[in-house]
Coordinates of C-alpha atoms in Angstrom, one line a residue:
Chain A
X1 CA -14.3 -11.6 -30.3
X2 CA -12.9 -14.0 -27.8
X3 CA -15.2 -15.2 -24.5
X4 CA -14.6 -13.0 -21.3
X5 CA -12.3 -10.5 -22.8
X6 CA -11.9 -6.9 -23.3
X7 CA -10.5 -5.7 -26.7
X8 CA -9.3 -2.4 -27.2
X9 CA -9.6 -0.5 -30.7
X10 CA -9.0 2.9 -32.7
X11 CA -12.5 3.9 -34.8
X12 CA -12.1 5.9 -37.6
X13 CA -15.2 8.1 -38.6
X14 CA -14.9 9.8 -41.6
X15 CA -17.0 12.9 -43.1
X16 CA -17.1 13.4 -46.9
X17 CA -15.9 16.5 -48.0
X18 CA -18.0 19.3 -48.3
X19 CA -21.1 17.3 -46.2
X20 CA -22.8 18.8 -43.1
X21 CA -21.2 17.0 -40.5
X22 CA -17.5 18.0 -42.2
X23 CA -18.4 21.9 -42.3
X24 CA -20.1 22.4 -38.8
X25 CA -18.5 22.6 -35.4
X26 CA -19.5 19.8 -33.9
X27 CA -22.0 17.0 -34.7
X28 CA -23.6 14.7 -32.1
X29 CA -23.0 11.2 -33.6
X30 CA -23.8 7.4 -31.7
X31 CA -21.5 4.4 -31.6
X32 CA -23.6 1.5 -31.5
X33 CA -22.4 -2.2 -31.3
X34 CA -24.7 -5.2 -32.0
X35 CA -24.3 -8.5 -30.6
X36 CA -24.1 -10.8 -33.6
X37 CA -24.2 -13.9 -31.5
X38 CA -22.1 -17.0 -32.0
X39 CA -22.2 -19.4 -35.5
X40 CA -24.9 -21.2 -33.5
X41 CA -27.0 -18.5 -32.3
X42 CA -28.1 -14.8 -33.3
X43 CA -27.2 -12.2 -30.6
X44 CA -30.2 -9.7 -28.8
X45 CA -28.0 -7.2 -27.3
X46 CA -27.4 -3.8 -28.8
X47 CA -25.2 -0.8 -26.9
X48 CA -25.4 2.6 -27.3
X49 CA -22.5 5.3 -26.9
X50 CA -23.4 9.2 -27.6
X51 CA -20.6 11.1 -28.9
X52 CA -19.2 14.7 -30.9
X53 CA -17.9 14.6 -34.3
X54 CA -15.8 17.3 -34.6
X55 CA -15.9 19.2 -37.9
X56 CA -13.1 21.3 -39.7
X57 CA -14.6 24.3 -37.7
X58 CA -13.8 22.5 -33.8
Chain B
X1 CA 10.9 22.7 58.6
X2 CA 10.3 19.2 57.3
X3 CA 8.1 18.3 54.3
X4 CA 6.1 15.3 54.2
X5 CA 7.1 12.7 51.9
X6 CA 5.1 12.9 48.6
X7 CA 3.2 9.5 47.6
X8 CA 4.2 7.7 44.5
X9 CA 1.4 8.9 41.7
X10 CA -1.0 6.0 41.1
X11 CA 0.0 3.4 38.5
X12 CA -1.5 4.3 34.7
X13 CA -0.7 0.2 34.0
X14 CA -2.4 -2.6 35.3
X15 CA -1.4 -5.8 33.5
X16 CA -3.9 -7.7 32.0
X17 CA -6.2 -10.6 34.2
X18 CA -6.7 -13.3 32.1
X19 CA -10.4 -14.3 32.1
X20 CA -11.3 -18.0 32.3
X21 CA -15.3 -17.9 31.7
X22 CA -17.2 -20.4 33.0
X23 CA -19.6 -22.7 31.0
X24 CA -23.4 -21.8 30.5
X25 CA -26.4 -23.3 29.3
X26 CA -29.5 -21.7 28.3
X27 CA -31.7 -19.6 25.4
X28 CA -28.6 -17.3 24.7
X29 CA -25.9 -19.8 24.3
X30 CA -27.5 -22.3 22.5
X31 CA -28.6 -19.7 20.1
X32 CA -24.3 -18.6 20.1
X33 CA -23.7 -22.3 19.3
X34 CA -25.9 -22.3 16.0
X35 CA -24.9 -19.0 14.6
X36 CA -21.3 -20.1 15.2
X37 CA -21.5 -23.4 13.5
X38 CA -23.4 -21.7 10.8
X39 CA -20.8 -18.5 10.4
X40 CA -17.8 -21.2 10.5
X41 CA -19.4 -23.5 8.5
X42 CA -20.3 -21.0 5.7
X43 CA -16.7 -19.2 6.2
X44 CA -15.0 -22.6 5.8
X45 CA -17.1 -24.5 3.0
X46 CA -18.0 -21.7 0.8
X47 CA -14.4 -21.4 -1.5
X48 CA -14.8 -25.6 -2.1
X49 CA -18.8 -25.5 -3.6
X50 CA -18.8 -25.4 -7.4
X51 CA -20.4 -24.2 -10.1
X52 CA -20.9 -24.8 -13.8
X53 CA -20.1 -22.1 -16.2
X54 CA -19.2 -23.5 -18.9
X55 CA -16.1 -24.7 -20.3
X56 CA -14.0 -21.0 -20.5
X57 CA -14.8 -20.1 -16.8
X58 CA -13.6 -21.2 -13.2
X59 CA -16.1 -23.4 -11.7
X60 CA -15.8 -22.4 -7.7
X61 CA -18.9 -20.5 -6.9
X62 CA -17.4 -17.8 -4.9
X63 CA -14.3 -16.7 -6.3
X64 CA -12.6 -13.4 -6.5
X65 CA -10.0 -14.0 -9.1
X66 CA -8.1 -10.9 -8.9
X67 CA -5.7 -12.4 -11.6
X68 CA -8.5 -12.0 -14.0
X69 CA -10.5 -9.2 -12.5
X70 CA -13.6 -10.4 -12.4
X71 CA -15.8 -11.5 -9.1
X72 CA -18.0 -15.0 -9.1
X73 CA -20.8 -15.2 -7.1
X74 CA -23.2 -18.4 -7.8
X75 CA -24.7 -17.5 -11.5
X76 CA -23.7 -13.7 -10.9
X77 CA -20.1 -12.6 -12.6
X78 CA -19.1 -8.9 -11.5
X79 CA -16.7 -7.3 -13.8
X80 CA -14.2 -4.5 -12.5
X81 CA -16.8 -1.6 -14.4
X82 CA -18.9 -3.1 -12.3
X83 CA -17.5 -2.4 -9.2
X84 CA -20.7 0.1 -8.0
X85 CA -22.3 -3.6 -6.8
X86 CA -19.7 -4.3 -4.1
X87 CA -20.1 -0.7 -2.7
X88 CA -23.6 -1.2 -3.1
X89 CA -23.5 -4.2 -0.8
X90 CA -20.9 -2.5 1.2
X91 CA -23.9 0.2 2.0
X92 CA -26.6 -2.2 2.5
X93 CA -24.3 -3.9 5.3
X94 CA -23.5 -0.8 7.0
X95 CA -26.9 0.4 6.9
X96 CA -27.5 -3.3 8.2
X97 CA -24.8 -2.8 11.2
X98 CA -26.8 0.4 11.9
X99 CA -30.4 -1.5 11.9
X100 CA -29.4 -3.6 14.4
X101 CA -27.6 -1.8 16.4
X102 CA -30.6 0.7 16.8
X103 CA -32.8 -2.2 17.7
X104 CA -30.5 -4.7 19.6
X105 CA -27.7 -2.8 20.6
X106 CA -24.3 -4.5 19.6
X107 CA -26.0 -7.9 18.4
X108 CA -23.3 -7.7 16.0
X109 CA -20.6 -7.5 18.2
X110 CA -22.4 -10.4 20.7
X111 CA -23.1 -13.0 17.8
X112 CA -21.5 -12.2 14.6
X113 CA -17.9 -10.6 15.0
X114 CA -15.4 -12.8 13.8
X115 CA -13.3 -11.7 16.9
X116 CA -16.7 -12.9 19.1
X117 CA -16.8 -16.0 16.6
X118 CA -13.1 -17.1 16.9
X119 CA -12.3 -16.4 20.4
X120 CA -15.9 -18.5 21.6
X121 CA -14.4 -21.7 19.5
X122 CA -10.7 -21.3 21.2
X123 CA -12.2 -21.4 24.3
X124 CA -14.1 -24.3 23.3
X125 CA -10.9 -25.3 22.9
X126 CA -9.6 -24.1 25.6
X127 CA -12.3 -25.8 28.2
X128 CA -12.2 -29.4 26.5
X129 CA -8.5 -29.6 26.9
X130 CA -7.8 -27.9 30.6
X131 CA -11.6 -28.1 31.7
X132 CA -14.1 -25.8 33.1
X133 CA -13.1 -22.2 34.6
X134 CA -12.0 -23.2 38.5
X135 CA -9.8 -25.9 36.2
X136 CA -8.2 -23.4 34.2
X137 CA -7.7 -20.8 37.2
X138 CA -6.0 -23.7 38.8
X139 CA -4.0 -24.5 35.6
X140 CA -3.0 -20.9 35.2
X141 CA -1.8 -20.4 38.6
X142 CA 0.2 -23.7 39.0
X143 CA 3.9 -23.9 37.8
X144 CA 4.8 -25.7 34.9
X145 CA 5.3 -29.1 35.1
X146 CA 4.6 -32.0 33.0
X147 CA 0.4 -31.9 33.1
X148 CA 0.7 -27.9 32.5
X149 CA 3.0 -28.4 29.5
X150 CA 1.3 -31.0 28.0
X151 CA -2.5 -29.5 28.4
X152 CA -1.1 -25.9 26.9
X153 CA 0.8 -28.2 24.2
X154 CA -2.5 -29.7 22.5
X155 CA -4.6 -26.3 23.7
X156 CA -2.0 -24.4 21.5
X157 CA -1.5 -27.0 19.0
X158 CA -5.3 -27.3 18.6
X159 CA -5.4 -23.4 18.1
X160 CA -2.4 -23.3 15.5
X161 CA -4.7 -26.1 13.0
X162 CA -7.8 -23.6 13.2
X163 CA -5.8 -20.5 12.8
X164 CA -4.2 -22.4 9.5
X165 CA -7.5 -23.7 8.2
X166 CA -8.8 -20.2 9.2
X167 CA -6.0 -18.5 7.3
X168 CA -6.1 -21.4 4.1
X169 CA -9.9 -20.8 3.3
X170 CA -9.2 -17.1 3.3
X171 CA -7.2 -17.3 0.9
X172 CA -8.9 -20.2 -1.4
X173 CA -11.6 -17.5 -2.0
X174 CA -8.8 -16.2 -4.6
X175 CA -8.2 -19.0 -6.7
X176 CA -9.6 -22.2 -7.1
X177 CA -9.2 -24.1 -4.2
X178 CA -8.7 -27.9 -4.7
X179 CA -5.5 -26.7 -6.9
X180 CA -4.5 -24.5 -4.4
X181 CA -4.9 -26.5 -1.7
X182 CA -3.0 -29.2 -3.6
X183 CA -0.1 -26.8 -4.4
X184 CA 0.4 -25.6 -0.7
X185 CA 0.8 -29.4 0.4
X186 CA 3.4 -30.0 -2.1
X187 CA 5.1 -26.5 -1.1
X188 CA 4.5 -25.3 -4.6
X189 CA 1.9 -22.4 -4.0
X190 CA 3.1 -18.8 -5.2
X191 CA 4.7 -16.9 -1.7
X192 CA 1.4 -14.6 -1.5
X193 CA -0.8 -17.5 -0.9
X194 CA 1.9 -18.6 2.3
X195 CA 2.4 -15.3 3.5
X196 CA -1.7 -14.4 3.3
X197 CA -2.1 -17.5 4.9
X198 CA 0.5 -17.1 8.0
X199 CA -0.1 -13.6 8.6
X200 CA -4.0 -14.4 8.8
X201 CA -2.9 -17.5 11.0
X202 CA -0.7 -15.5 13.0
X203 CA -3.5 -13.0 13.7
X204 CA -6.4 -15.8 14.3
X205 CA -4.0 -17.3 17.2
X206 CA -2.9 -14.1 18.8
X207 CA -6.2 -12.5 18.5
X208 CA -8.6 -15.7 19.6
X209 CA -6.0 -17.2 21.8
X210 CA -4.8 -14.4 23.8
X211 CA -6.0 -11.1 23.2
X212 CA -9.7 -11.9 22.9
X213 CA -11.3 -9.3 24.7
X214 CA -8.9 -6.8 24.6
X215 CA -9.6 -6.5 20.6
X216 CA -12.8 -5.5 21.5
X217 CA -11.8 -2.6 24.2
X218 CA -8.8 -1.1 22.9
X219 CA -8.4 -2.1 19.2
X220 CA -12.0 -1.8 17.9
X221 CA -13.4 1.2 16.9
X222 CA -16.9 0.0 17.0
X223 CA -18.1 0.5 20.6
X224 CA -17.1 3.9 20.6
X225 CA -19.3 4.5 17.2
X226 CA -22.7 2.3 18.2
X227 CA -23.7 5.2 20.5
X228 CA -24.4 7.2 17.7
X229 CA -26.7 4.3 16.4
X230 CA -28.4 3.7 19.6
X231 CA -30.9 6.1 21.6
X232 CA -33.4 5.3 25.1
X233 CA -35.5 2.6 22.8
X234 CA -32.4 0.2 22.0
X235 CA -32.9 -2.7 23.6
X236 CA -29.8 -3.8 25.6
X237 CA -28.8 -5.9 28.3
X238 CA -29.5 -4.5 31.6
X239 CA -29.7 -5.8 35.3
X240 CA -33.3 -4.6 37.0
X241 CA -31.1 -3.1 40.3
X242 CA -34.8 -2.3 42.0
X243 CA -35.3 -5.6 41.6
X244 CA -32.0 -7.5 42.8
X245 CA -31.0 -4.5 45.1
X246 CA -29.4 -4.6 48.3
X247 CA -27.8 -8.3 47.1
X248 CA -27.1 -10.4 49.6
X249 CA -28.3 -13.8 51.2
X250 CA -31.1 -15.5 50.5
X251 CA -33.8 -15.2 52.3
X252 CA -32.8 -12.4 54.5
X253 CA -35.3 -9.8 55.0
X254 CA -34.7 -6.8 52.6
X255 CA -32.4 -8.2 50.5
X256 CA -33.1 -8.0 47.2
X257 CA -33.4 -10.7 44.6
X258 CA -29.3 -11.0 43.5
X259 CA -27.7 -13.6 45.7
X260 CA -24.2 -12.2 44.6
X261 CA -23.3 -15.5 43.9
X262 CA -21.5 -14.0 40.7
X263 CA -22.5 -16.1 38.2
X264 CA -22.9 -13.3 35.7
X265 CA -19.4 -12.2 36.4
X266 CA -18.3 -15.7 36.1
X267 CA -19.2 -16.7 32.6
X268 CA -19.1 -12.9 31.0
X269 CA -16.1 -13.2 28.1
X270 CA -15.3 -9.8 28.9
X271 CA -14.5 -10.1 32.3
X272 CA -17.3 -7.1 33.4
X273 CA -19.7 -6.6 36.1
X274 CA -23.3 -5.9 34.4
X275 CA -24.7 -4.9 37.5
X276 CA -22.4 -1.9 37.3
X277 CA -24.6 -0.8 34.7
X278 CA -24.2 -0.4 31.0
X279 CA -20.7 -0.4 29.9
X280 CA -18.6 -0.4 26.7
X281 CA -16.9 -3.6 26.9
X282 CA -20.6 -5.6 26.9
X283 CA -20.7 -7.1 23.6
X284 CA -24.1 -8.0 24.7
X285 CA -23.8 -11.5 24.0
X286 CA -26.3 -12.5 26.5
X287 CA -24.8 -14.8 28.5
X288 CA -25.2 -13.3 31.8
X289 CA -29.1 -13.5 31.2
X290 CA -28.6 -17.4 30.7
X291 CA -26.4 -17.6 33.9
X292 CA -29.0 -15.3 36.1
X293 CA -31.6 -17.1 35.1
X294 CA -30.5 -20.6 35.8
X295 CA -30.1 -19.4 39.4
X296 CA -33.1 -17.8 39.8
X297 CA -34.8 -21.3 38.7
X298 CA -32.5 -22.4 41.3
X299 CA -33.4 -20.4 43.9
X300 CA -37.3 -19.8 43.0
X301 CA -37.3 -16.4 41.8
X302 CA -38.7 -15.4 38.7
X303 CA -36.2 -15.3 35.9
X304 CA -35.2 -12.0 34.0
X305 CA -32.7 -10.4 37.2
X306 CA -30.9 -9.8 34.2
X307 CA -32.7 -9.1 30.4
X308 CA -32.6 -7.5 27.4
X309 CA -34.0 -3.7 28.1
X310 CA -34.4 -0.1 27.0
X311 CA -33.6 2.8 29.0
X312 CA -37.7 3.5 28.7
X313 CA -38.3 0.6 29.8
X314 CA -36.5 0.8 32.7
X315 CA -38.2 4.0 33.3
X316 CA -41.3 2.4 33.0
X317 CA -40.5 -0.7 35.6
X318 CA -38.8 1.9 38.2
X319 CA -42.7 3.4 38.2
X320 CA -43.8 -0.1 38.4
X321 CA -45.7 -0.2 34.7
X322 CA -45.3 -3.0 32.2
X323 CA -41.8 -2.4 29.7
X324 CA -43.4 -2.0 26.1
X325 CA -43.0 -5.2 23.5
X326 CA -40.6 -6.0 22.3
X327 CA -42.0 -5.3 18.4
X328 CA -42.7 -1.1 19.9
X329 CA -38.7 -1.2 20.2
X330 CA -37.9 -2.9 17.1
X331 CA -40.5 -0.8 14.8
X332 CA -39.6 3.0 15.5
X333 CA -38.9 5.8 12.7
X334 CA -35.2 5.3 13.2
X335 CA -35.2 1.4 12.1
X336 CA -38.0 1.5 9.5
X337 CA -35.7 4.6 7.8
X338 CA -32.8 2.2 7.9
X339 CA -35.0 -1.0 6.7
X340 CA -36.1 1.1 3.7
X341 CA -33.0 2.4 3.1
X342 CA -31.4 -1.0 3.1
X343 CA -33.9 -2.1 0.8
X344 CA -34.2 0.5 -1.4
X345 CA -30.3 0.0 -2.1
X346 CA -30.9 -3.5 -2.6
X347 CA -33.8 -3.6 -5.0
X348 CA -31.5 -0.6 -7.1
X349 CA -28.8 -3.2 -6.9
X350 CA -31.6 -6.3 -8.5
X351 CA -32.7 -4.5 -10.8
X352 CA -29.7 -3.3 -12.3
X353 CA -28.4 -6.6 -12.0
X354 CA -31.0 -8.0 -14.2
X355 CA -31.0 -4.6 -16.7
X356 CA -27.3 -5.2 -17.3
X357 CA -26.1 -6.4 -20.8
X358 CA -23.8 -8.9 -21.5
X359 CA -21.3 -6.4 -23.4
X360 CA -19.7 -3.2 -22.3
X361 CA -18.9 -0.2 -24.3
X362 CA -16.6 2.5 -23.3
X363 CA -15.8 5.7 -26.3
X364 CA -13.3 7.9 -26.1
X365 CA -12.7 10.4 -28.2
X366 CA -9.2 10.9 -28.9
X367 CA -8.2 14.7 -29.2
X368 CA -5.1 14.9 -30.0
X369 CA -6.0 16.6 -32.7
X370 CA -9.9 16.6 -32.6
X371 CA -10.0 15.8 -36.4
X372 CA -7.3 15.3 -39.4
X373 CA -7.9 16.7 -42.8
X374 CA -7.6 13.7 -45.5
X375 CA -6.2 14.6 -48.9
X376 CA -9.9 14.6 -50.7
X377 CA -11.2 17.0 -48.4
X378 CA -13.1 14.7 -45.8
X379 CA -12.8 14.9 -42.0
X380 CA -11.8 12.1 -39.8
X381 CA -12.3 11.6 -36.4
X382 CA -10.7 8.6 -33.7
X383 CA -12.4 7.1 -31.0
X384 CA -11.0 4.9 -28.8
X385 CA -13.4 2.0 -28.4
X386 CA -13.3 -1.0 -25.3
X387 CA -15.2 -3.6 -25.8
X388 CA -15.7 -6.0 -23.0
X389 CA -17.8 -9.3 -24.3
X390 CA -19.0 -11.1 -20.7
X391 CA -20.5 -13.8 -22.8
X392 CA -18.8 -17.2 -21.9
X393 CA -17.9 -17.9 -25.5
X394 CA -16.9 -15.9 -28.4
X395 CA -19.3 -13.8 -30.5
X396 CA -19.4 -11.4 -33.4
X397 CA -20.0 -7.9 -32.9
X398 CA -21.1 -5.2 -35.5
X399 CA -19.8 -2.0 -35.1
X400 CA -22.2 0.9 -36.7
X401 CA -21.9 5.0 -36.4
X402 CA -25.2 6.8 -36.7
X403 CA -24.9 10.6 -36.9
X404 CA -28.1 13.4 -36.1
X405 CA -28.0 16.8 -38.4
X406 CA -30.8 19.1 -39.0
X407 CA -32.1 18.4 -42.3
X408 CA -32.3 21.9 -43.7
X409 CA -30.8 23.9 -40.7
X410 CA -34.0 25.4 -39.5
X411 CA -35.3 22.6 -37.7
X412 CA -33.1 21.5 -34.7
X413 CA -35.7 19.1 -33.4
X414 CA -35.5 17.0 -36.7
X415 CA -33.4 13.8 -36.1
X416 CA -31.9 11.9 -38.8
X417 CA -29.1 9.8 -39.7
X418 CA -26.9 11.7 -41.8
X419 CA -26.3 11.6 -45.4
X420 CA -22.6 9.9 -44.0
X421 CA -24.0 7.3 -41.9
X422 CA -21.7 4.9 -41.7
X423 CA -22.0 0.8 -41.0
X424 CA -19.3 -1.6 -41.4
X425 CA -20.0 -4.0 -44.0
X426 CA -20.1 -7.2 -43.9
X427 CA -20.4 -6.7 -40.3
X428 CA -17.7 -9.5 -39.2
X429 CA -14.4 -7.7 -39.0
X430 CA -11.5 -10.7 -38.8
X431 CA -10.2 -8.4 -36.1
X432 CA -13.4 -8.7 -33.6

């Protein structure tokens, strides 16, 4: 991802059929995104985002 | 039956008396010389120092580059998410207008306020070109002729440079300045840059050239706010009547220690009386004291006619007691509240400063619909996902979902990642 920049993206989180997650209301489910560093040097930072997956019952 | 002739209702208007003050030496003006040279110098300097970031970033060490969002102070970078730090300092310098105002009275206002700062250089100005007060009375009153046109020629001329250069570093703090200053000398700056620049001109000439003390008692809203700040312990500048009352001559039996000579008067930027008492227009700038006491040294009296006081104090001289120190005035439950509320705010602001990571995340799930049945049978969800990387170069980021289910459905307090825990692999998406 480019220096000093702010990307926007769609994430798609998909629950098998027939698992937990797909059959209950709502699931609580965390985004996490790792700082992989640059070619040169490995990254220490690691972000956390708590979130709902919604099942077929939301 | 005649009636008498009703008298014309007093006049609501009195035009304005321009106020020449006269020059002063002493504690108080020497230290108004030194703050001003350091507030100028910092106000004009600053948008010219740079600083190394690295090859992706600007290099002037205060910028606010709107164009790009993002805030440079020194090694600090504030991002727009960020924004809680400038309200943060925003507090801490209200809470800091309040501290001193509870302890000094309107030091601000006296030594600080770019108004007090701008209108003391003009009449540096002002005095160097058409000379001392009696000059400039004389000057003012005189008709125009060719000395009078050309001494108001350079004065204004003088004025219109600073009110430029004051208006030019304004607006340098927005983009970097060696380019801009380059572009407004070849006339190729963007129109916001000139019109910033000649409306803050325009202001800095009217304002420190002409209005000067009437910003303070009709346009500011400050004076009529500091009384809520201030109480009987806030030292302000007073005149000790039971000592300098009845003024008069020198040396004539029951006259008090004020000649009248009207020195205070004479060198007072505000054009006020202090011996009328405490008034809104002092700025408490302390100038008075300086002029008081040079004539008391003159004259042999002790020094301190006129001083910074508290109303307890004067409570406590009246009775003929000793004022408290200094340090009693300053340290009272009002200021220590507002010290450790101004540093509480700015330890938050350090050490969330320092916990901060160098990439943002912001998840939204979308709803619209809250899930979408796939043709197998699975359930999909969307999020929408900014990303910010503050790191001064680019970097690879790994994007993982971890979900928590109870295990069997009996045990809520169970954690786990889900039998559909998901990770992107290999974890370097060409898209990121």
């Amino acid at each position: 991802m480019p220096a000093n920049e702010t990307l926007s993206a769609s994430v798609y989180v998909t629950a098998p059929a027939g698992s937990a997650a797909a059959e209950r209301e709502r699931t609580d489910m965390t985004i996490w995104i790792e700082d992989q560093g640059t070619d040169a040097q490995p990254g220490t930072d690691r972000v956390r985002k708590d979130t709902i997956f919604n099942g077929k019952d939301g | 039956m005649s009636t008498p002739e009703a008298s014309p209702p007093p006049a609501l208007y009195a035009a304005r008396e321009p106020i020449f003050p006269r020059r002063v030496k002493g504690t108080f003006r020497t230290l108004k010389w030194w703050l001003l040279a350091l507030m100028l110098g910092v106000y004009y300097v600053t948008p010219w120092l740079r600083w190394d970031r690295g090859p992706n970033l600007p290099d002037q060490a205060v910028l606010l580059d709107l164009a790009n969002r993002r805030f440079f102070f020194f090694m600090i970078e504030i991002w727009p998410h960020e924004f809680y730090f400038v309200a943060g300092l925003l507090i801490m310098a209200g809470l800091g207008l309040f501290l001193f105002t509870s302890a000094a009275g309107r030091v601000w206002c006296g030594y600080a306020c770019p108004q007090t700062v701008w209108t003391d250089l003009f009449i540096l100005v002002e005095r160097w070109i058409e000379g001392d007060r009696n000059a400039r009375l004389r000057l003012h009153r005189q008709k125009w002729n060719a000395e009078k046109i050309r001494k108001r020629a350079v004065k204004w001329t003088i004025w219109l440079l600073i009110a430029l250069a004051t208006g030019g570093a304004w607006v340098f703090y927005f983009t970097d300045a060696p380019t801009l200053a380059a572009n407004l000398i070849a006339g190729t700056a963007h129109p916001i840059a000139y019109t910033t620049m000649f409306i803050l001109a325009a202001t800095t000439f009217a304002f420190g050239g002409f209005a000067r003390e009437q910003i303070c008692i009709y346009a500011c809203p400050w004076p009529r706010i500091q009384a809520a700040m201030m109480d009987e312990d806030t030292l302000t500048i007073a005149y000790r009547d039971w000592r300098g009352e009845p003024r008069g001559k020198q040396g004539v039996e029951g006259n008090g220690d004020c000649i009248d000579c009207l020195a205070c008067v004479n060198v007072c930027p505000m054009g006020i009386d202090i011996r009328d008492g405490e008034q809104m227009a002092c700025i408490t700038c302390g100038l008075c004291i300086d002029a008081c006491n040079d004539i008391m040294d003159k004259i042999g009296k002790p020094r301190g006619l006129i001083g910074y006081l508290a109303f307890t104090d004067e409570t406590r001289e009246r009775e003929g007691k000793e004022p408290k120190s200094v340090w009693k005035h300053v340290f009272r439950p009002r200021t220590v509240l507002y010290t450790t509320l101004w540093a509480g705010i700015g330890i938050g602001l350090i050490v969330a400063l320092f916990l901060r990571t160098e990439i943002d995340v912001n998840v939204t799930p979308v709803r619209n619909p809250t899930f979408v049945t796939l043709s197998d049978g699975s359930i999909r969800n969307t999020y929408d996902l900014r990303l910010r990387n503050k790191h001064s170069e680019d970097r690879w980021f790994d994007i993982s979902v971890t979900s928590e289910a109870p295990l069997d459905g009996r045990s809520r307090a169970a954690r786990t990642c889900a039998s559909w825990c998901l990770r992107t692999k290999p974890c370097r998406p060409a898209s990121m």
